[in-house]
């Protein structure tokens, strides 16, 4: 590979070359990359430079590295600039805040006895039931999130058939449609890899990395309305958290 000397590091030059190869179809979206030795030989670069470049591309969501499978091309990242999630009540609003069409599909809606985690987050007693919504979101045709919402059945007095008919894109919007409004939420974020079932629902390869947002939304009285497990996929917009400090007097 012929490289420029000076300003751009080799890994940056190689990154840009691989992006062009993805864009022009030389490395098609969904294809598996050759092994490191084969790719280094093909591109005429050292394996160290190649490894650094591929790691950057994994971090940017352009390729995914799966154990036992290898590296797969997801596509040229077109995620918008970072967005402050604290301004949004609904994850779907956040996903579409910087442009692009967000399409949501309710892939399952059912009620069940609340598990231990949902009971703890929603302050429920043993035996109480929750309405579960499983939702898949795409941004401009690209999978960006898989979302699971849990709502106490005692909060929702309408029939499950209505949920299936109206197909709301989130439990928050479902509650708003009947006059129940969330005013505050608490969010925990953790890095995970999708298991086989979650990946299948999200329509991405298993073991895809994701940012898991676990959130509990509350009404004005402090009642827990929704416990959410939202998996943001590599092509989702970047998050921005804003913190403000006040100096002590």
PDB file of C-alpha atoms in Angstrom:
ATOM      1  CA  UNK A   1       0.000   0.000   0.000  1.00  0.00           C
ATOM      2  CA  UNK A   2       1.394   3.426  -0.940  1.00  0.00           C
ATOM      3  CA  UNK A   3       1.055   5.767   2.014  1.00  0.00           C
ATOM      4  CA  UNK A   4       1.549   9.463   2.568  1.00  0.00           C
ATOM      5  CA  UNK A   5       4.269  10.484   4.964  1.00  0.00           C
ATOM      6  CA  UNK A   6       3.770  13.254   7.481  1.00  0.00           C
ATOM      7  CA  UNK A   7       0.416  14.347   8.750  1.00  0.00           C
ATOM      8  CA  UNK A   8      -1.846  11.276   8.640  1.00  0.00           C
ATOM      9  CA  UNK A   9      -0.840   8.198  10.655  1.00  0.00           C
ATOM     10  CA  UNK A  10      -0.791   4.937   8.715  1.00  0.00           C
ATOM     11  CA  UNK A  11      -3.823   3.609  10.582  1.00  0.00           C
ATOM     12  CA  UNK A  12      -5.841   6.677   9.535  1.00  0.00           C
ATOM     13  CA  UNK A  13      -4.826   6.292   5.892  1.00  0.00           C
ATOM     14  CA  UNK A  14      -5.742   2.607   5.997  1.00  0.00           C
ATOM     15  CA  UNK A  15      -9.041   3.401   7.747  1.00  0.00           C
ATOM     16  CA  UNK A  16      -9.970   5.800   4.936  1.00  0.00           C
ATOM     17  CA  UNK A  17      -8.976   3.277   2.276  1.00  0.00           C
ATOM     18  CA  UNK A  18     -11.131   0.567   3.845  1.00  0.00           C
ATOM     19  CA  UNK A  19     -14.050   3.005   4.040  1.00  0.00           C
ATOM     20  CA  UNK A  20     -13.727   3.630   0.308  1.00  0.00           C
ATOM     21  CA  UNK A  21     -13.646  -0.120  -0.340  1.00  0.00           C
ATOM     22  CA  UNK A  22     -16.864  -0.548   1.653  1.00  0.00           C
ATOM     23  CA  UNK A  23     -18.514   2.376  -0.134  1.00  0.00           C
ATOM     24  CA  UNK A  24     -17.602   1.153  -3.631  1.00  0.00           C
ATOM     25  CA  UNK A  25     -18.638  -2.429  -2.895  1.00  0.00           C
ATOM     26  CA  UNK A  26     -15.161  -3.966  -2.857  1.00  0.00           C
ATOM     27  CA  UNK A  27     -15.950  -5.006   0.725  1.00  0.00           C
ATOM     28  CA  UNK A  28     -19.732  -5.538   0.589  1.00  0.00           C
ATOM     29  CA  UNK A  29     -21.897  -4.931   3.638  1.00  0.00           C
ATOM     30  CA  UNK A  30     -22.517  -8.271   5.333  1.00  0.00           C
ATOM     31  CA  UNK A  31     -19.359  -9.869   3.973  1.00  0.00           C
ATOM     32  CA  UNK A  32     -16.750 -11.519   6.174  1.00  0.00           C
ATOM     33  CA  UNK A  33     -13.272 -10.004   6.121  1.00  0.00           C
ATOM     34  CA  UNK A  34     -10.303 -12.225   5.267  1.00  0.00           C
ATOM     35  CA  UNK A  35      -8.038 -13.297   8.114  1.00  0.00           C
ATOM     36  CA  UNK A  36      -5.521 -10.748   9.398  1.00  0.00           C
ATOM     37  CA  UNK A  37      -2.550 -12.313   7.543  1.00  0.00           C
ATOM     38  CA  UNK A  38      -4.527 -12.475   4.285  1.00  0.00           C
ATOM     39  CA  UNK A  39      -5.863  -8.921   4.601  1.00  0.00           C
ATOM     40  CA  UNK A  40      -2.463  -7.499   5.579  1.00  0.00           C
ATOM     41  CA  UNK A  41      -0.911  -9.172   2.529  1.00  0.00           C
ATOM     42  CA  UNK A  42      -3.706  -7.952   0.251  1.00  0.00           C
ATOM     43  CA  UNK A  43      -3.405  -4.355   1.473  1.00  0.00           C
ATOM     44  CA  UNK A  44       0.409  -4.484   1.752  1.00  0.00           C
ATOM     45  CA  UNK A  45       0.506  -3.232   5.342  1.00  0.00           C
ATOM     46  CA  UNK A  46       1.891  -4.642   8.567  1.00  0.00           C
ATOM     47  CA  UNK A  47      -0.396  -6.702  10.773  1.00  0.00           C
ATOM     48  CA  UNK A  48       0.115  -4.236  13.636  1.00  0.00           C
ATOM     49  CA  UNK A  49      -1.186  -1.307  11.574  1.00  0.00           C
ATOM     50  CA  UNK A  50      -4.042  -3.434  10.274  1.00  0.00           C
ATOM     51  CA  UNK A  51      -4.986  -4.561  13.783  1.00  0.00           C
ATOM     52  CA  UNK A  52      -5.045  -0.950  15.054  1.00  0.00           C
ATOM     53  CA  UNK A  53      -7.211   0.097  12.109  1.00  0.00           C
ATOM     54  CA  UNK A  54      -9.674  -2.759  12.514  1.00  0.00           C
ATOM     55  CA  UNK A  55     -10.012  -1.978  16.217  1.00  0.00           C
ATOM     56  CA  UNK A  56     -10.919   1.624  15.359  1.00  0.00           C
ATOM     57  CA  UNK A  57     -13.502   0.396  12.858  1.00  0.00           C
ATOM     58  CA  UNK A  58     -14.997  -1.926  15.466  1.00  0.00           C
ATOM     59  CA  UNK A  59     -15.266   0.970  17.912  1.00  0.00           C
ATOM     60  CA  UNK A  60     -17.010   3.064  15.251  1.00  0.00           C
ATOM     61  CA  UNK A  61     -19.503   0.300  14.455  1.00  0.00           C
ATOM     62  CA  UNK A  62     -18.298  -0.230  10.892  1.00  0.00           C
ATOM     63  CA  UNK A  63     -17.317  -3.854  11.452  1.00  0.00           C
ATOM     64  CA  UNK A  64     -18.150  -6.370  14.170  1.00  0.00           C
ATOM     65  CA  UNK A  65     -15.796  -9.038  15.502  1.00  0.00           C
ATOM     66  CA  UNK A  66     -17.561 -12.219  16.638  1.00  0.00           C
ATOM     67  CA  UNK A  67     -15.872 -15.038  18.468  1.00  0.00           C
ATOM     68  CA  UNK A  68     -15.641 -18.089  16.245  1.00  0.00           C
ATOM     69  CA  UNK A  69     -16.914 -16.171  13.211  1.00  0.00           C
ATOM     70  CA  UNK A  70     -14.447 -13.385  12.500  1.00  0.00           C
ATOM     71  CA  UNK A  71     -14.979  -9.815  11.379  1.00  0.00           C
ATOM     72  CA  UNK A  72     -18.099  -8.865   9.420  1.00  0.00           C
ATOM     73  CA  UNK A  73     -18.727  -5.591   7.566  1.00  0.00           C
ATOM     74  CA  UNK A  74     -21.718  -3.685   8.969  1.00  0.00           C
ATOM     75  CA  UNK A  75     -21.360  -0.706   6.643  1.00  0.00           C
ATOM     76  CA  UNK A  76     -19.984   2.811   6.544  1.00  0.00           C
ATOM     77  CA  UNK A  77     -21.050   4.514   9.741  1.00  0.00           C
ATOM     78  CA  UNK A  78     -23.447   7.344   9.128  1.00  0.00           C
ATOM     79  CA  UNK A  79     -24.473   7.922  12.725  1.00  0.00           C
ATOM     80  CA  UNK A  80     -25.258  11.566  13.474  1.00  0.00           C
ATOM     81  CA  UNK A  81     -23.304  13.638  16.002  1.00  0.00           C
ATOM     82  CA  UNK A  82     -23.726  12.870  19.670  1.00  0.00           C
ATOM     83  CA  UNK A  83     -27.031  13.842  21.271  1.00  0.00           C
ATOM     84  CA  UNK A  84     -27.763  14.650  24.913  1.00  0.00           C
ATOM     85  CA  UNK A  85     -30.120  11.831  25.924  1.00  0.00           C
ATOM     86  CA  UNK A  86     -31.159  13.656  29.097  1.00  0.00           C
ATOM     87  CA  UNK A  87     -33.365  15.929  26.964  1.00  0.00           C
ATOM     88  CA  UNK A  88     -35.542  13.047  25.787  1.00  0.00           C
ATOM     89  CA  UNK A  89     -38.316  11.197  27.601  1.00  0.00           C
ATOM     90  CA  UNK A  90     -38.461   8.533  24.894  1.00  0.00           C
ATOM     91  CA  UNK A  91     -35.517   6.610  23.422  1.00  0.00           C
ATOM     92  CA  UNK A  92     -37.190   6.633  19.998  1.00  0.00           C
ATOM     93  CA  UNK A  93     -37.235  10.451  20.024  1.00  0.00           C
ATOM     94  CA  UNK A  94     -33.526  10.400  20.826  1.00  0.00           C
ATOM     95  CA  UNK A  95     -32.805   8.036  17.941  1.00  0.00           C
ATOM     96  CA  UNK A  96     -34.413  10.381  15.424  1.00  0.00           C
ATOM     97  CA  UNK A  97     -33.288  13.672  16.933  1.00  0.00           C
ATOM     98  CA  UNK A  98     -30.494  14.320  14.432  1.00  0.00           C
ATOM     99  CA  UNK A  99     -32.436  13.374  11.325  1.00  0.00           C
ATOM    100  CA  UNK A 100     -33.331  10.199   9.507  1.00  0.00           C
ATOM    101  CA  UNK A 101     -36.480   8.128   9.564  1.00  0.00           C
ATOM    102  CA  UNK A 102     -37.048   5.930  12.613  1.00  0.00           C
ATOM    103  CA  UNK A 103     -39.221   2.872  11.952  1.00  0.00           C
ATOM    104  CA  UNK A 104     -40.410   0.829  14.925  1.00  0.00           C
ATOM    105  CA  UNK A 105     -41.953  -2.629  14.913  1.00  0.00           C
ATOM    106  CA  UNK A 106     -43.706  -4.176  17.909  1.00  0.00           C
ATOM    107  CA  UNK A 107     -42.489  -7.755  17.638  1.00  0.00           C
ATOM    108  CA  UNK A 108     -44.228  -8.976  20.806  1.00  0.00           C
ATOM    109  CA  UNK A 109     -46.784  -7.727  23.344  1.00  0.00           C
ATOM    110  CA  UNK A 110     -47.864  -9.911  26.254  1.00  0.00           C
ATOM    111  CA  UNK A 111     -48.399  -9.953  30.008  1.00  0.00           C
ATOM    112  CA  UNK A 112     -46.561 -12.141  32.478  1.00  0.00           C
ATOM    113  CA  UNK A 113     -45.745 -12.414  36.155  1.00  0.00           C
ATOM    114  CA  UNK A 114     -43.007  -9.919  36.949  1.00  0.00           C
ATOM    115  CA  UNK A 115     -39.548 -11.421  37.409  1.00  0.00           C
ATOM    116  CA  UNK A 116     -37.304 -10.470  40.297  1.00  0.00           C
ATOM    117  CA  UNK A 117     -35.547  -7.627  38.449  1.00  0.00           C
ATOM    118  CA  UNK A 118     -38.791  -6.036  37.220  1.00  0.00           C
ATOM    119  CA  UNK A 119     -40.337  -6.414  40.699  1.00  0.00           C
ATOM    120  CA  UNK A 120     -37.381  -4.644  42.265  1.00  0.00           C
ATOM    121  CA  UNK A 121     -37.261  -1.807  39.717  1.00  0.00           C
ATOM    122  CA  UNK A 122     -41.030  -1.236  39.712  1.00  0.00           C
ATOM    123  CA  UNK A 123     -41.578  -1.805  43.460  1.00  0.00           C
ATOM    124  CA  UNK A 124     -44.003  -4.679  42.825  1.00  0.00           C
ATOM    125  CA  UNK A 125     -45.040  -7.496  45.120  1.00  0.00           C
ATOM    126  CA  UNK A 126     -44.463 -11.138  44.257  1.00  0.00           C
ATOM    127  CA  UNK A 127     -47.178 -12.406  41.917  1.00  0.00           C
ATOM    128  CA  UNK A 128     -47.948  -9.014  40.348  1.00  0.00           C
ATOM    129  CA  UNK A 129     -47.996  -8.947  36.555  1.00  0.00           C
ATOM    130  CA  UNK A 130     -46.436  -6.690  33.954  1.00  0.00           C
ATOM    131  CA  UNK A 131     -47.235  -5.825  30.355  1.00  0.00           C
ATOM    132  CA  UNK A 132     -44.174  -6.486  28.179  1.00  0.00           C
ATOM    133  CA  UNK A 133     -43.512  -4.707  24.871  1.00  0.00           C
ATOM    134  CA  UNK A 134     -40.652  -5.869  22.628  1.00  0.00           C
ATOM    135  CA  UNK A 135     -39.807  -3.310  19.969  1.00  0.00           C
ATOM    136  CA  UNK A 136     -37.230  -3.176  17.173  1.00  0.00           C
ATOM    137  CA  UNK A 137     -36.083   0.204  15.810  1.00  0.00           C
ATOM    138  CA  UNK A 138     -34.378   1.026  12.522  1.00  0.00           C
ATOM    139  CA  UNK A 139     -32.920   4.382  11.497  1.00  0.00           C
ATOM    140  CA  UNK A 140     -33.009   4.936   7.738  1.00  0.00           C
ATOM    141  CA  UNK A 141     -33.302   1.165   7.295  1.00  0.00           C
ATOM    142  CA  UNK A 142     -30.406   0.276   9.625  1.00  0.00           C
ATOM    143  CA  UNK A 143     -31.057  -1.595  12.924  1.00  0.00           C
ATOM    144  CA  UNK A 144     -30.200   0.776  15.776  1.00  0.00           C
ATOM    145  CA  UNK A 145     -32.050  -0.512  18.848  1.00  0.00           C
ATOM    146  CA  UNK A 146     -33.873  -3.417  20.416  1.00  0.00           C
ATOM    147  CA  UNK A 147     -36.123  -2.303  23.278  1.00  0.00           C
ATOM    148  CA  UNK A 148     -38.048  -4.163  25.968  1.00  0.00           C
ATOM    149  CA  UNK A 149     -40.477  -2.242  28.201  1.00  0.00           C
ATOM    150  CA  UNK A 150     -42.178  -3.548  31.357  1.00  0.00           C
ATOM    151  CA  UNK A 151     -45.310  -1.783  32.650  1.00  0.00           C
ATOM    152  CA  UNK A 152     -47.218  -2.838  35.792  1.00  0.00           C
ATOM    153  CA  UNK A 153     -50.590  -4.225  34.746  1.00  0.00           C
ATOM    154  CA  UNK A 154     -52.173  -2.241  37.589  1.00  0.00           C
ATOM    155  CA  UNK A 155     -51.020   0.948  35.816  1.00  0.00           C
ATOM    156  CA  UNK A 156     -52.525   0.011  32.447  1.00  0.00           C
ATOM    157  CA  UNK A 157     -56.262  -0.563  32.660  1.00  0.00           C
ATOM    158  CA  UNK A 158     -56.817  -1.095  28.932  1.00  0.00           C
ATOM    159  CA  UNK A 159     -56.895  -4.428  27.132  1.00  0.00           C
ATOM    160  CA  UNK A 160     -53.840  -6.077  25.627  1.00  0.00           C
ATOM    161  CA  UNK A 161     -55.722  -6.228  22.313  1.00  0.00           C
ATOM    162  CA  UNK A 162     -55.545  -2.439  22.141  1.00  0.00           C
ATOM    163  CA  UNK A 163     -51.781  -2.565  22.507  1.00  0.00           C
ATOM    164  CA  UNK A 164     -51.497  -5.044  19.640  1.00  0.00           C
ATOM    165  CA  UNK A 165     -53.881  -2.988  17.502  1.00  0.00           C
ATOM    166  CA  UNK A 166     -52.339   0.440  18.100  1.00  0.00           C
ATOM    167  CA  UNK A 167     -48.719  -0.836  18.029  1.00  0.00           C
ATOM    168  CA  UNK A 168     -47.173   1.987  20.079  1.00  0.00           C
ATOM    169  CA  UNK A 169     -43.455   2.460  19.599  1.00  0.00           C
ATOM    170  CA  UNK A 170     -42.812   2.649  23.343  1.00  0.00           C
ATOM    171  CA  UNK A 171     -44.527   2.145  26.680  1.00  0.00           C
ATOM    172  CA  UNK A 172     -43.998   5.846  27.431  1.00  0.00           C
ATOM    173  CA  UNK A 173     -46.078   6.848  24.404  1.00  0.00           C
ATOM    174  CA  UNK A 174     -48.660   4.193  25.223  1.00  0.00           C
ATOM    175  CA  UNK A 175     -49.161   5.665  28.691  1.00  0.00           C
ATOM    176  CA  UNK A 176     -49.297   9.214  27.337  1.00  0.00           C
ATOM    177  CA  UNK A 177     -52.123   8.172  25.008  1.00  0.00           C
ATOM    178  CA  UNK A 178     -54.290   7.495  28.066  1.00  0.00           C
ATOM    179  CA  UNK A 179     -53.208  10.551  30.047  1.00  0.00           C
ATOM    180  CA  UNK A 180     -50.425   9.015  32.167  1.00  0.00           C
ATOM    181  CA  UNK A 181     -47.245  11.089  31.950  1.00  0.00           C
ATOM    182  CA  UNK A 182     -43.700  10.328  33.045  1.00  0.00           C
ATOM    183  CA  UNK A 183     -41.846  13.357  34.413  1.00  0.00           C
ATOM    184  CA  UNK A 184     -38.565  11.850  35.606  1.00  0.00           C
ATOM    185  CA  UNK A 185     -36.370   8.839  34.934  1.00  0.00           C
ATOM    186  CA  UNK A 186     -33.233   7.195  36.275  1.00  0.00           C
ATOM    187  CA  UNK A 187     -30.878   5.516  33.806  1.00  0.00           C
ATOM    188  CA  UNK A 188     -28.033   3.034  34.187  1.00  0.00           C
ATOM    189  CA  UNK A 189     -25.746   2.296  31.224  1.00  0.00           C
ATOM    190  CA  UNK A 190     -23.572  -0.770  30.676  1.00  0.00           C
ATOM    191  CA  UNK A 191     -21.634  -2.314  27.786  1.00  0.00           C
ATOM    192  CA  UNK A 192     -22.905  -5.763  26.772  1.00  0.00           C
ATOM    193  CA  UNK A 193     -22.896  -8.276  23.921  1.00  0.00           C
ATOM    194  CA  UNK A 194     -26.259  -9.433  22.627  1.00  0.00           C
ATOM    195  CA  UNK A 195     -27.205 -13.012  23.334  1.00  0.00           C
ATOM    196  CA  UNK A 196     -28.630 -15.208  20.622  1.00  0.00           C
ATOM    197  CA  UNK A 197     -32.319 -14.428  21.291  1.00  0.00           C
ATOM    198  CA  UNK A 198     -31.848 -10.656  21.644  1.00  0.00           C
ATOM    199  CA  UNK A 199     -29.653 -10.533  18.527  1.00  0.00           C
ATOM    200  CA  UNK A 200     -32.267 -12.454  16.547  1.00  0.00           C
ATOM    201  CA  UNK A 201     -34.961  -9.986  17.616  1.00  0.00           C
ATOM    202  CA  UNK A 202     -32.693  -7.053  16.768  1.00  0.00           C
ATOM    203  CA  UNK A 203     -31.802  -8.609  13.378  1.00  0.00           C
ATOM    204  CA  UNK A 204     -28.063  -8.376  13.967  1.00  0.00           C
ATOM    205  CA  UNK A 205     -25.379 -11.071  14.374  1.00  0.00           C
ATOM    206  CA  UNK A 206     -25.214 -12.748  17.772  1.00  0.00           C
ATOM    207  CA  UNK A 207     -22.568 -11.348  20.123  1.00  0.00           C
ATOM    208  CA  UNK A 208     -22.982  -7.866  18.583  1.00  0.00           C
ATOM    209  CA  UNK A 209     -21.798  -5.228  21.096  1.00  0.00           C
ATOM    210  CA  UNK A 210     -24.458  -2.891  22.453  1.00  0.00           C
ATOM    211  CA  UNK A 211     -24.978  -0.198  25.056  1.00  0.00           C
ATOM    212  CA  UNK A 212     -27.694  -1.327  27.450  1.00  0.00           C
ATOM    213  CA  UNK A 213     -29.756   1.492  28.951  1.00  0.00           C
ATOM    214  CA  UNK A 214     -31.808   0.343  31.932  1.00  0.00           C
ATOM    215  CA  UNK A 215     -34.312   3.012  32.865  1.00  0.00           C
ATOM    216  CA  UNK A 216     -37.136   3.465  35.329  1.00  0.00           C
ATOM    217  CA  UNK A 217     -39.615   6.249  34.533  1.00  0.00           C
ATOM    218  CA  UNK A 218     -41.746   7.867  37.247  1.00  0.00           C
ATOM    219  CA  UNK A 219     -44.843  10.057  37.370  1.00  0.00           C
ATOM    220  CA  UNK A 220     -45.142  13.258  39.421  1.00  0.00           C
ATOM    221  CA  UNK A 221     -46.100  11.316  42.558  1.00  0.00           C
ATOM    222  CA  UNK A 222     -42.970   9.152  42.349  1.00  0.00           C
ATOM    223  CA  UNK A 223     -44.838   6.049  41.182  1.00  0.00           C
ATOM    224  CA  UNK A 224     -42.739   3.792  38.929  1.00  0.00           C
ATOM    225  CA  UNK A 225     -44.452   3.557  35.528  1.00  0.00           C
ATOM    226  CA  UNK A 226     -42.032   1.740  33.224  1.00  0.00           C
ATOM    227  CA  UNK A 227     -38.882  -0.333  33.553  1.00  0.00           C
ATOM    228  CA  UNK A 228     -37.009  -0.405  30.245  1.00  0.00           C
ATOM    229  CA  UNK A 229     -34.120  -2.419  28.862  1.00  0.00           C
ATOM    230  CA  UNK A 230     -33.042  -0.665  25.671  1.00  0.00           C
ATOM    231  CA  UNK A 231     -30.107  -2.068  23.694  1.00  0.00           C
ATOM    232  CA  UNK A 232     -28.482   0.607  21.506  1.00  0.00           C
ATOM    233  CA  UNK A 233     -26.645  -1.038  18.603  1.00  0.00           C
ATOM    234  CA  UNK A 234     -23.342   0.079  17.028  1.00  0.00           C
ATOM    235  CA  UNK A 235     -25.068   2.192  14.357  1.00  0.00           C
ATOM    236  CA  UNK A 236     -27.199   4.153  16.844  1.00  0.00           C
ATOM    237  CA  UNK A 237     -26.423   7.850  17.434  1.00  0.00           C
ATOM    238  CA  UNK A 238     -23.735   8.509  19.990  1.00  0.00           C
ATOM    239  CA  UNK A 239     -24.849   9.487  23.473  1.00  0.00           C
ATOM    240  CA  UNK A 240     -23.814  12.661  25.244  1.00  0.00           C
ATOM    241  CA  UNK A 241     -24.241  13.040  28.994  1.00  0.00           C
ATOM    242  CA  UNK A 242     -24.146  16.562  30.402  1.00  0.00           C
ATOM    243  CA  UNK A 243     -23.213  17.248  34.022  1.00  0.00           C
ATOM    244  CA  UNK A 244     -23.367  20.610  35.772  1.00  0.00           C
ATOM    245  CA  UNK A 245     -21.567  21.378  39.010  1.00  0.00           C
ATOM    246  CA  UNK A 246     -22.194  24.235  41.402  1.00  0.00           C
ATOM    247  CA  UNK A 247     -19.260  25.472  43.435  1.00  0.00           C
ATOM    248  CA  UNK A 248     -19.769  25.380  47.171  1.00  0.00           C
ATOM    249  CA  UNK A 249     -20.165  28.835  48.767  1.00  0.00           C
TER     250      UNK A 249
END
